[in-house]
């Protein structure tokens, strides 16, 4: 986990910088557009992760973000966009790297949701389900994820896991630069 954080830190920062969620000028419409961009990538990515058969100890089914994104889009009156992913993990190690990126987003999502709730008049049941994700369980969910990753990722696949995380961050960057359908 420390290696993943260290070796993807620059890409994490670059991806975070593309997300306008902390911009004081962010409107509900722009926020809805951002969620549509996220959905277009996350939905096919999660479908792929399910197909890869990641280790059960990671509890992937409990970590899926697509349902929350659908709820948010519906709450904001936005149609579910076309799924669009220009990169998906090809094997379990790359999938583990992708899941690291998705789970890491839940930590920042807590800060984002607290910021957006009063500014845009949103709530966990009304447009902030994705960023609120696990609510009070975010810390414990992250801890269980980190423990499972530490058990599941051996040194023989470390390079592939890091590369999967890098590719996922790059895919997020491209998705954020693409207007949803």
mmCIF file of C-alpha atoms in Angstrom:
data_model
loop_
_atom_site.group_PDB
_atom_site.id
_atom_site.type_symbol
_atom_site.label_atom_id
_atom_site.label_comp_id
_atom_site.label_asym_id
_atom_site.label_seq_id
_atom_site.Cartn_x
_atom_site.Cartn_y
_atom_site.Cartn_z
ATOM 1 C CA UNK A 1 0.000 0.000 0.000
ATOM 2 C CA UNK A 2 2.849 2.389 0.784
ATOM 3 C CA UNK A 3 4.424 1.633 -2.572
ATOM 4 C CA UNK A 4 1.144 2.232 -4.402
ATOM 5 C CA UNK A 5 0.714 5.583 -2.689
ATOM 6 C CA UNK A 6 4.305 6.640 -3.316
ATOM 7 C CA UNK A 7 4.472 5.567 -6.947
ATOM 8 C CA UNK A 8 1.098 7.003 -7.962
ATOM 9 C CA UNK A 9 1.182 10.210 -5.930
ATOM 10 C CA UNK A 10 1.887 12.502 -8.897
ATOM 11 C CA UNK A 11 -0.888 10.956 -11.009
ATOM 12 C CA UNK A 12 -3.261 11.134 -8.052
ATOM 13 C CA UNK A 13 -2.531 14.835 -7.680
ATOM 14 C CA UNK A 14 -2.979 15.473 -11.399
ATOM 15 C CA UNK A 15 -6.321 13.659 -11.431
ATOM 16 C CA UNK A 16 -7.507 15.466 -8.322
ATOM 17 C CA UNK A 17 -6.576 18.807 -9.902
ATOM 18 C CA UNK A 18 -8.931 18.044 -12.826
ATOM 19 C CA UNK A 19 -11.914 17.644 -10.520
ATOM 20 C CA UNK A 20 -13.663 20.977 -9.951
ATOM 21 C CA UNK A 21 -15.472 19.847 -6.818
ATOM 22 C CA UNK A 22 -13.830 22.390 -4.530
ATOM 23 C CA UNK A 23 -14.204 25.272 -6.996
ATOM 24 C CA UNK A 24 -16.433 27.965 -5.446
ATOM 25 C CA UNK A 25 -17.946 28.586 -8.892
ATOM 26 C CA UNK A 26 -19.128 24.970 -9.305
ATOM 27 C CA UNK A 27 -22.812 24.835 -10.214
ATOM 28 C CA UNK A 28 -25.274 21.972 -9.805
ATOM 29 C CA UNK A 29 -25.260 21.529 -13.586
ATOM 30 C CA UNK A 30 -21.451 21.318 -13.707
ATOM 31 C CA UNK A 31 -21.497 18.914 -10.784
ATOM 32 C CA UNK A 32 -24.062 16.724 -12.567
ATOM 33 C CA UNK A 33 -21.823 16.753 -15.649
ATOM 34 C CA UNK A 34 -18.871 15.652 -13.525
ATOM 35 C CA UNK A 35 -20.872 12.757 -12.107
ATOM 36 C CA UNK A 36 -21.835 11.734 -15.642
ATOM 37 C CA UNK A 37 -18.150 11.712 -16.623
ATOM 38 C CA UNK A 38 -17.330 9.593 -13.582
ATOM 39 C CA UNK A 39 -20.161 7.168 -14.299
ATOM 40 C CA UNK A 40 -19.064 6.710 -17.928
ATOM 41 C CA UNK A 41 -15.733 5.310 -16.685
ATOM 42 C CA UNK A 42 -16.564 3.742 -13.330
ATOM 43 C CA UNK A 43 -19.467 1.592 -14.552
ATOM 44 C CA UNK A 44 -17.464 -0.357 -17.169
ATOM 45 C CA UNK A 45 -14.452 -0.448 -14.854
ATOM 46 C CA UNK A 46 -16.468 -2.055 -12.069
ATOM 47 C CA UNK A 47 -18.060 -4.491 -14.525
ATOM 48 C CA UNK A 48 -14.559 -5.528 -15.579
ATOM 49 C CA UNK A 49 -13.377 -5.870 -11.976
ATOM 50 C CA UNK A 50 -16.312 -8.179 -11.239
ATOM 51 C CA UNK A 51 -15.437 -10.302 -14.290
ATOM 52 C CA UNK A 52 -11.777 -10.619 -13.253
ATOM 53 C CA UNK A 53 -12.678 -12.501 -10.096
ATOM 54 C CA UNK A 54 -10.730 -10.440 -7.582
ATOM 55 C CA UNK A 55 -10.031 -12.111 -4.233
ATOM 56 C CA UNK A 56 -13.163 -12.441 -2.078
ATOM 57 C CA UNK A 57 -11.341 -10.863 0.873
ATOM 58 C CA UNK A 58 -11.598 -7.489 -0.902
ATOM 59 C CA UNK A 59 -15.433 -7.579 -0.706
ATOM 60 C CA UNK A 60 -15.788 -6.009 -4.152
ATOM 61 C CA UNK A 61 -19.574 -6.328 -4.218
ATOM 62 C CA UNK A 62 -19.762 -4.134 -1.090
ATOM 63 C CA UNK A 63 -17.518 -1.513 -2.685
ATOM 64 C CA UNK A 64 -19.285 -0.868 -5.988
ATOM 65 C CA UNK A 65 -19.846 2.834 -6.730
ATOM 66 C CA UNK A 66 -21.991 2.513 -9.870
ATOM 67 C CA UNK A 67 -25.289 2.208 -7.948
ATOM 68 C CA UNK A 68 -24.492 5.387 -5.986
ATOM 69 C CA UNK A 69 -23.630 7.238 -9.183
ATOM 70 C CA UNK A 70 -26.944 6.138 -10.735
ATOM 71 C CA UNK A 71 -28.832 7.403 -7.657
ATOM 72 C CA UNK A 72 -27.016 10.737 -7.846
ATOM 73 C CA UNK A 73 -27.686 11.178 -11.548
ATOM 74 C CA UNK A 74 -31.355 10.346 -11.022
ATOM 75 C CA UNK A 75 -31.574 12.797 -8.081
ATOM 76 C CA UNK A 76 -30.052 15.518 -10.267
ATOM 77 C CA UNK A 77 -32.360 14.745 -13.206
ATOM 78 C CA UNK A 78 -29.543 13.595 -15.482
ATOM 79 C CA UNK A 79 -29.802 10.640 -17.848
ATOM 80 C CA UNK A 80 -27.324 7.830 -17.310
ATOM 81 C CA UNK A 81 -24.606 8.453 -19.913
ATOM 82 C CA UNK A 82 -23.069 5.993 -22.319
ATOM 83 C CA UNK A 83 -20.367 3.925 -20.691
ATOM 84 C CA UNK A 84 -16.975 4.828 -22.033
ATOM 85 C CA UNK A 85 -13.643 3.433 -20.954
ATOM 86 C CA UNK A 86 -10.536 3.601 -23.095
ATOM 87 C CA UNK A 87 -8.646 1.336 -20.693
ATOM 88 C CA UNK A 88 -9.733 -1.561 -18.513
ATOM 89 C CA UNK A 89 -7.547 -3.875 -16.446
ATOM 90 C CA UNK A 90 -6.565 -7.031 -18.262
ATOM 91 C CA UNK A 91 -5.795 -9.230 -15.266
ATOM 92 C CA UNK A 92 -6.182 -9.511 -11.509
ATOM 93 C CA UNK A 93 -3.021 -7.567 -10.573
ATOM 94 C CA UNK A 94 -4.037 -4.609 -12.771
ATOM 95 C CA UNK A 95 -7.548 -4.907 -11.340
ATOM 96 C CA UNK A 96 -6.143 -4.649 -7.824
ATOM 97 C CA UNK A 97 -4.422 -1.422 -8.847
ATOM 98 C CA UNK A 98 -7.692 -0.103 -10.248
ATOM 99 C CA UNK A 99 -9.558 -0.974 -7.086
ATOM 100 C CA UNK A 100 -6.905 0.887 -5.073
ATOM 101 C CA UNK A 101 -7.715 4.030 -7.065
ATOM 102 C CA UNK A 102 -11.472 3.605 -6.656
ATOM 103 C CA UNK A 103 -11.224 2.958 -2.926
ATOM 104 C CA UNK A 104 -8.812 5.830 -2.394
ATOM 105 C CA UNK A 105 -11.435 8.127 -3.852
ATOM 106 C CA UNK A 106 -13.775 7.313 -0.971
ATOM 107 C CA UNK A 107 -11.447 8.997 1.491
ATOM 108 C CA UNK A 108 -11.407 12.285 -0.412
ATOM 109 C CA UNK A 109 -15.107 11.898 -1.070
ATOM 110 C CA UNK A 110 -15.829 12.517 2.595
ATOM 111 C CA UNK A 111 -14.222 15.966 2.417
ATOM 112 C CA UNK A 112 -15.878 16.694 -0.919
ATOM 113 C CA UNK A 113 -19.356 15.735 0.296
ATOM 114 C CA UNK A 114 -19.065 17.944 3.390
ATOM 115 C CA UNK A 115 -18.014 20.824 1.127
ATOM 116 C CA UNK A 116 -20.748 20.332 -1.499
ATOM 117 C CA UNK A 117 -23.693 19.560 0.765
ATOM 118 C CA UNK A 118 -24.310 23.133 1.936
ATOM 119 C CA UNK A 119 -23.043 24.818 -1.247
ATOM 120 C CA UNK A 120 -25.228 22.907 -3.698
ATOM 121 C CA UNK A 121 -28.019 21.809 -1.373
ATOM 122 C CA UNK A 122 -27.221 18.123 -1.772
ATOM 123 C CA UNK A 123 -27.242 15.163 0.586
ATOM 124 C CA UNK A 124 -26.339 11.480 0.637
ATOM 125 C CA UNK A 125 -29.823 10.646 -0.635
ATOM 126 C CA UNK A 126 -30.010 13.620 -2.976
ATOM 127 C CA UNK A 127 -26.963 13.850 -5.208
ATOM 128 C CA UNK A 128 -24.073 13.002 -2.874
ATOM 129 C CA UNK A 129 -24.344 9.204 -2.643
ATOM 130 C CA UNK A 130 -21.128 8.694 -4.651
ATOM 131 C CA UNK A 131 -18.976 11.085 -2.660
ATOM 132 C CA UNK A 132 -20.570 10.056 0.650
ATOM 133 C CA UNK A 133 -20.160 6.364 -0.276
ATOM 134 C CA UNK A 134 -19.628 4.525 3.011
ATOM 135 C CA UNK A 135 -20.448 7.451 5.306
ATOM 136 C CA UNK A 136 -19.267 6.731 8.841
ATOM 137 C CA UNK A 137 -17.915 3.367 7.687
ATOM 138 C CA UNK A 138 -15.353 4.950 5.323
ATOM 139 C CA UNK A 139 -12.429 4.608 7.740
ATOM 140 C CA UNK A 140 -13.164 0.998 8.691
ATOM 141 C CA UNK A 141 -13.819 0.063 5.031
ATOM 142 C CA UNK A 142 -10.467 1.573 4.018
ATOM 143 C CA UNK A 143 -8.700 -0.281 6.833
ATOM 144 C CA UNK A 144 -10.218 -3.623 5.774
ATOM 145 C CA UNK A 145 -9.281 -2.891 2.167
ATOM 146 C CA UNK A 146 -5.673 -2.046 3.079
ATOM 147 C CA UNK A 147 -5.371 -5.196 5.174
ATOM 148 C CA UNK A 148 -6.775 -7.377 2.380
ATOM 149 C CA UNK A 149 -4.488 -5.767 -0.211
ATOM 150 C CA UNK A 150 -1.484 -6.358 2.032
ATOM 151 C CA UNK A 151 -2.430 -10.039 2.292
ATOM 152 C CA UNK A 152 -3.294 -10.490 -1.398
ATOM 153 C CA UNK A 153 -0.507 -8.593 -3.173
ATOM 154 C CA UNK A 154 2.836 -10.343 -3.114
ATOM 155 C CA UNK A 155 6.093 -8.879 -4.399
ATOM 156 C CA UNK A 156 5.817 -10.938 -7.585
ATOM 157 C CA UNK A 157 2.822 -8.884 -8.767
ATOM 158 C CA UNK A 158 3.695 -5.524 -7.214
ATOM 159 C CA UNK A 159 4.828 -3.948 -10.488
ATOM 160 C CA UNK A 160 1.620 -4.998 -12.259
ATOM 161 C CA UNK A 161 -0.565 -3.668 -9.424
ATOM 162 C CA UNK A 162 1.209 -0.293 -9.505
ATOM 163 C CA UNK A 163 0.866 -0.175 -13.294
ATOM 164 C CA UNK A 164 -2.859 -0.937 -13.005
ATOM 165 C CA UNK A 165 -3.253 1.969 -10.567
ATOM 166 C CA UNK A 166 -1.289 4.277 -12.877
ATOM 167 C CA UNK A 167 -3.401 3.331 -15.883
ATOM 168 C CA UNK A 168 -6.570 3.871 -13.870
ATOM 169 C CA UNK A 169 -5.494 7.363 -12.819
ATOM 170 C CA UNK A 170 -4.674 8.157 -16.459
ATOM 171 C CA UNK A 171 -8.080 6.817 -17.553
ATOM 172 C CA UNK A 172 -9.771 9.062 -14.990
ATOM 173 C CA UNK A 173 -7.839 12.030 -16.324
ATOM 174 C CA UNK A 174 -9.001 11.299 -19.857
ATOM 175 C CA UNK A 175 -12.589 10.719 -18.709
ATOM 176 C CA UNK A 176 -12.596 14.057 -16.934
ATOM 177 C CA UNK A 177 -11.452 15.719 -20.143
ATOM 178 C CA UNK A 178 -14.319 14.115 -22.125
ATOM 179 C CA UNK A 179 -17.822 15.551 -22.222
ATOM 180 C CA UNK A 180 -20.491 12.941 -21.410
ATOM 181 C CA UNK A 181 -23.177 11.991 -23.929
#
